Amino acid sequence: GVEILEKAPDKSLYKLKFPNDVVVLDVSDGKVAWIEDPRGGYHEYKGAALASRLRRSSLADHSKAILLAATGKVLGADKIGPHSTYVVEYSSSKDVTSRLYFDADTGFVDRNEDIISTPQGPYTVQLDMEDYRDIEGLKIPFRMRRVEKGAIFNIRIIQVKLNPVIDDTVFAKPESASR
């Protein structure tokens, strides 16, 4: 299971629970991001992975993406599984080219693809979204598939709470972790 906490504008915590009571925390405080492994070790994100992680935790970025897409160009049509989509490409920053794949029937985003230019070459992050449900007037995808640097994560949302009170200490890096 995965528990996700997000706090505007740029804090997020992903708590991944595996069999045998193994828990991994993936945290961003808006400036740095790290993973805490089950043995208590801390591994900071660096380079393009850090840029991608900070971008993912920026709640404002989600709304900016739609506005920026309006300034982009339509690349044409494509298929995502059984869905016909329209593909829009735009640049959200000088090093990032993004593509949104809008479902031709619903208008929902079926895929978001970010290509980050790095000295080592392009770094692609793909997020496929489906099973949209209405939560207090917002359409939220309850199934997602994230592909980044060969790693594939299948995500199924079981509960969404909007605007819960979250203390900032939840996103603080423990003192024992390297800075």
CSV table of C-alpha atoms in Angstrom, one decimal:
chain,number,residue,atom,x,y,z
A,1,GLY,CA,0.0,0.0,0.0
A,2,VAL,CA,1.0,3.6,-0.5
A,3,GLU,CA,0.0,6.6,1.7
A,4,ILE,CA,0.5,10.0,0.0
A,5,LEU,CA,0.5,13.3,2.0
A,6,GLU,CA,0.8,16.5,0.1
A,7,LYS,CA,0.9,20.0,1.4
A,8,ALA,CA,0.9,23.2,-0.7
A,9,PRO,CA,2.9,24.5,-2.3
A,10,ASP,CA,5.7,21.8,-2.5
A,11,LYS,CA,5.8,19.2,0.2
A,12,SER,CA,5.1,15.5,-0.2
A,13,LEU,CA,5.5,12.2,1.5
A,14,TYR,CA,5.0,8.8,0.0
A,15,LYS,CA,4.8,5.9,2.6
A,16,LEU,CA,5.2,2.6,0.8
A,17,LYS,CA,4.2,-0.5,2.8
A,18,PHE,CA,5.5,-3.8,1.6
A,19,PRO,CA,4.9,-7.4,2.9
A,20,ASN,CA,6.7,-8.4,6.2
A,21,ASP,CA,6.0,-4.9,7.6
A,22,VAL,CA,8.7,-3.2,5.5
A,23,VAL,CA,8.1,0.5,5.2
A,24,VAL,CA,9.9,2.9,2.8
A,25,LEU,CA,9.4,6.7,3.0
A,26,ASP,CA,10.0,8.9,0.0
A,27,VAL,CA,9.9,12.6,1.2
A,28,SER,CA,10.3,16.0,-0.3
A,29,ASP,CA,10.4,19.2,1.8
A,30,GLY,CA,10.3,21.4,-1.3
A,31,LYS,CA,14.1,21.9,-1.4
A,32,VAL,CA,15.6,18.4,-1.1
A,33,ALA,CA,14.1,14.9,-1.4
A,34,TRP,CA,15.2,11.6,0.0
A,35,ILE,CA,14.3,8.0,0.5
A,36,GLU,CA,14.5,6.4,3.9
A,37,ASP,CA,15.1,2.7,3.6
A,38,PRO,CA,13.8,0.1,6.1
A,39,ARG,CA,17.1,-0.1,7.9
A,40,GLY,CA,17.1,3.7,8.6
A,41,GLY,CA,19.4,4.7,5.8
A,42,TYR,CA,18.8,7.9,3.9
A,43,HIS,CA,19.4,8.3,0.2
A,44,GLU,CA,19.1,11.8,-1.3
A,45,TYR,CA,17.9,12.4,-4.8
A,46,LYS,CA,20.5,14.1,-7.0
A,47,GLY,CA,20.5,15.6,-10.5
A,48,ALA,CA,17.6,14.9,-12.9
A,49,ALA,CA,16.0,12.5,-10.3
A,50,LEU,CA,15.9,15.4,-7.8
A,51,ALA,CA,14.5,17.8,-10.3
A,52,SER,CA,11.8,15.2,-11.2
A,53,ARG,CA,11.0,14.5,-7.6
A,54,LEU,CA,10.7,18.2,-6.6
A,55,ARG,CA,8.5,18.8,-9.7
A,56,ARG,CA,6.3,15.9,-8.6
A,57,SER,CA,5.8,17.4,-5.1
A,58,SER,CA,4.9,20.8,-6.4
A,59,LEU,CA,1.1,21.0,-6.2
A,60,ALA,CA,1.2,24.3,-8.1
A,61,ASP,CA,2.9,22.6,-10.9
A,62,HIS,CA,-0.1,20.5,-11.7
A,63,SER,CA,-2.3,23.5,-12.3
A,64,LYS,CA,0.5,25.3,-14.1
A,65,ALA,CA,0.9,22.4,-16.5
A,66,ILE,CA,-2.6,22.8,-17.9
A,67,LEU,CA,-2.1,26.6,-18.3
A,68,LEU,CA,1.3,26.0,-20.0
A,69,ALA,CA,-0.2,23.3,-22.2
A,70,ALA,CA,-2.5,26.0,-23.7
A,71,THR,CA,0.7,27.7,-24.9
A,72,GLY,CA,2.0,24.5,-26.4
A,73,LYS,CA,1.5,22.9,-29.8
A,74,VAL,CA,-0.7,20.0,-30.8
A,75,LEU,CA,1.4,17.2,-32.1
A,76,GLY,CA,-1.6,15.2,-33.3
A,77,ALA,CA,-3.4,12.1,-32.2
A,78,ASP,CA,-2.1,8.9,-30.5
A,79,LYS,CA,-3.5,5.8,-28.8
A,80,ILE,CA,-3.0,5.0,-25.1
A,81,GLY,CA,-4.3,1.5,-24.7
A,82,PRO,CA,-7.9,1.6,-26.0
A,83,HIS,CA,-8.1,5.4,-25.7
A,84,SER,CA,-7.8,7.9,-28.6
A,85,THR,CA,-5.9,10.9,-27.4
A,86,TYR,CA,-4.7,14.4,-28.6
A,87,VAL,CA,-1.1,15.1,-27.8
A,88,VAL,CA,0.0,18.6,-26.7
A,89,GLU,CA,3.7,19.4,-26.2
A,90,TYR,CA,5.0,22.4,-24.2
A,91,SER,CA,8.1,23.5,-22.3
A,92,SER,CA,7.6,24.1,-18.6
A,93,SER,CA,11.2,25.2,-18.2
A,94,LYS,CA,14.3,25.4,-20.4
A,95,ASP,CA,15.4,21.8,-19.5
A,96,VAL,CA,11.9,20.1,-19.5
A,97,THR,CA,9.7,19.2,-22.4
A,98,SER,CA,6.3,17.9,-21.4
A,99,ARG,CA,3.6,16.1,-23.3
A,100,LEU,CA,0.0,15.7,-22.2
A,101,TYR,CA,-2.2,13.1,-23.8
A,102,PHE,CA,-5.9,14.2,-23.5
A,103,ASP,CA,-8.6,11.6,-23.9
A,104,ALA,CA,-10.6,12.4,-27.0
A,105,ASP,CA,-13.9,11.4,-25.4
A,106,THR,CA,-13.5,12.6,-21.8
A,107,GLY,CA,-10.9,15.4,-22.0
A,108,PHE,CA,-9.1,13.8,-19.0
A,109,VAL,CA,-5.3,13.5,-19.1
A,110,ASP,CA,-4.5,9.8,-19.9
A,111,ARG,CA,-0.7,10.4,-19.8
A,112,ASN,CA,1.8,13.0,-18.7
A,113,GLU,CA,5.3,12.6,-20.0
A,114,ASP,CA,8.2,14.8,-19.0
A,115,ILE,CA,11.5,14.7,-20.8
A,116,ILE,CA,14.3,16.3,-18.8
A,117,SER,CA,17.5,17.3,-20.6
A,118,THR,CA,20.6,16.3,-18.7
A,119,PRO,CA,24.3,16.1,-19.5
A,120,GLN,CA,23.9,12.3,-19.6
A,121,GLY,CA,21.0,12.5,-22.1
A,122,PRO,CA,17.2,12.7,-21.8
A,123,TYR,CA,15.6,11.5,-18.6
A,124,THR,CA,11.9,10.5,-19.2
A,125,VAL,CA,9.2,10.3,-16.6
A,126,GLN,CA,5.9,8.9,-17.7
A,127,LEU,CA,2.6,8.8,-15.7
A,128,ASP,CA,-0.4,7.0,-17.1
A,129,MET,CA,-3.7,7.8,-15.4
A,130,GLU,CA,-7.2,6.1,-15.5
A,131,ASP,CA,-10.3,5.3,-13.4
A,132,TYR,CA,-11.1,8.9,-12.8
A,133,ARG,CA,-13.6,9.5,-10.0
A,134,ASP,CA,-15.4,12.6,-8.6
A,135,ILE,CA,-14.1,13.7,-5.2
A,136,GLU,CA,-15.8,16.9,-4.0
A,137,GLY,CA,-16.1,18.2,-7.5
A,138,LEU,CA,-12.5,17.2,-8.6
A,139,LYS,CA,-11.8,14.4,-11.0
A,140,ILE,CA,-9.0,12.2,-9.5
A,141,PRO,CA,-7.4,9.3,-11.2
A,142,PHE,CA,-7.5,6.2,-8.9
A,143,ARG,CA,-5.2,4.1,-11.0
A,144,MET,CA,-1.8,5.2,-12.2
A,145,ARG,CA,1.3,3.7,-13.7
A,146,ARG,CA,4.6,5.6,-13.3
A,147,VAL,CA,7.7,4.7,-15.4
A,148,GLU,CA,11.0,6.4,-14.6
A,149,LYS,CA,14.5,5.2,-15.4
A,150,GLY,CA,13.3,1.6,-15.9
A,151,ALA,CA,11.3,1.4,-12.7
A,152,ILE,CA,7.6,0.7,-13.0
A,153,PHE,CA,5.2,1.6,-10.2
A,154,ASN,CA,1.5,0.6,-10.4
A,155,ILE,CA,-0.5,2.8,-8.1
A,156,ARG,CA,-4.1,2.2,-7.0
A,157,ILE,CA,-5.7,4.9,-4.9
A,158,ILE,CA,-8.2,3.7,-2.3
A,159,GLN,CA,-9.0,6.9,-0.4
A,160,VAL,CA,-8.6,10.6,-1.0
A,161,LYS,CA,-9.1,13.3,1.6
A,162,LEU,CA,-9.0,16.9,0.4
A,163,ASN,CA,-7.4,19.6,2.6
A,164,PRO,CA,-6.5,17.6,5.8
A,165,VAL,CA,-4.4,19.4,8.4
A,166,ILE,CA,-0.8,18.2,8.1
A,167,ASP,CA,2.0,19.4,10.4
A,168,ASP,CA,5.2,20.5,8.6
A,169,THR,CA,7.3,18.3,10.8
A,170,VAL,CA,6.0,15.3,8.8
A,171,PHE,CA,8.2,16.5,5.9
A,172,ALA,CA,11.3,17.3,8.0
A,173,LYS,CA,14.5,15.4,7.3
A,174,PRO,CA,15.6,13.6,10.5
A,175,GLU,CA,18.8,15.0,12.1
A,176,SER,CA,20.5,11.7,11.8
A,177,ALA,CA,20.3,11.9,8.0
A,178,SER,CA,23.2,13.4,6.1
A,179,ARG,CA,22.6,16.9,4.8
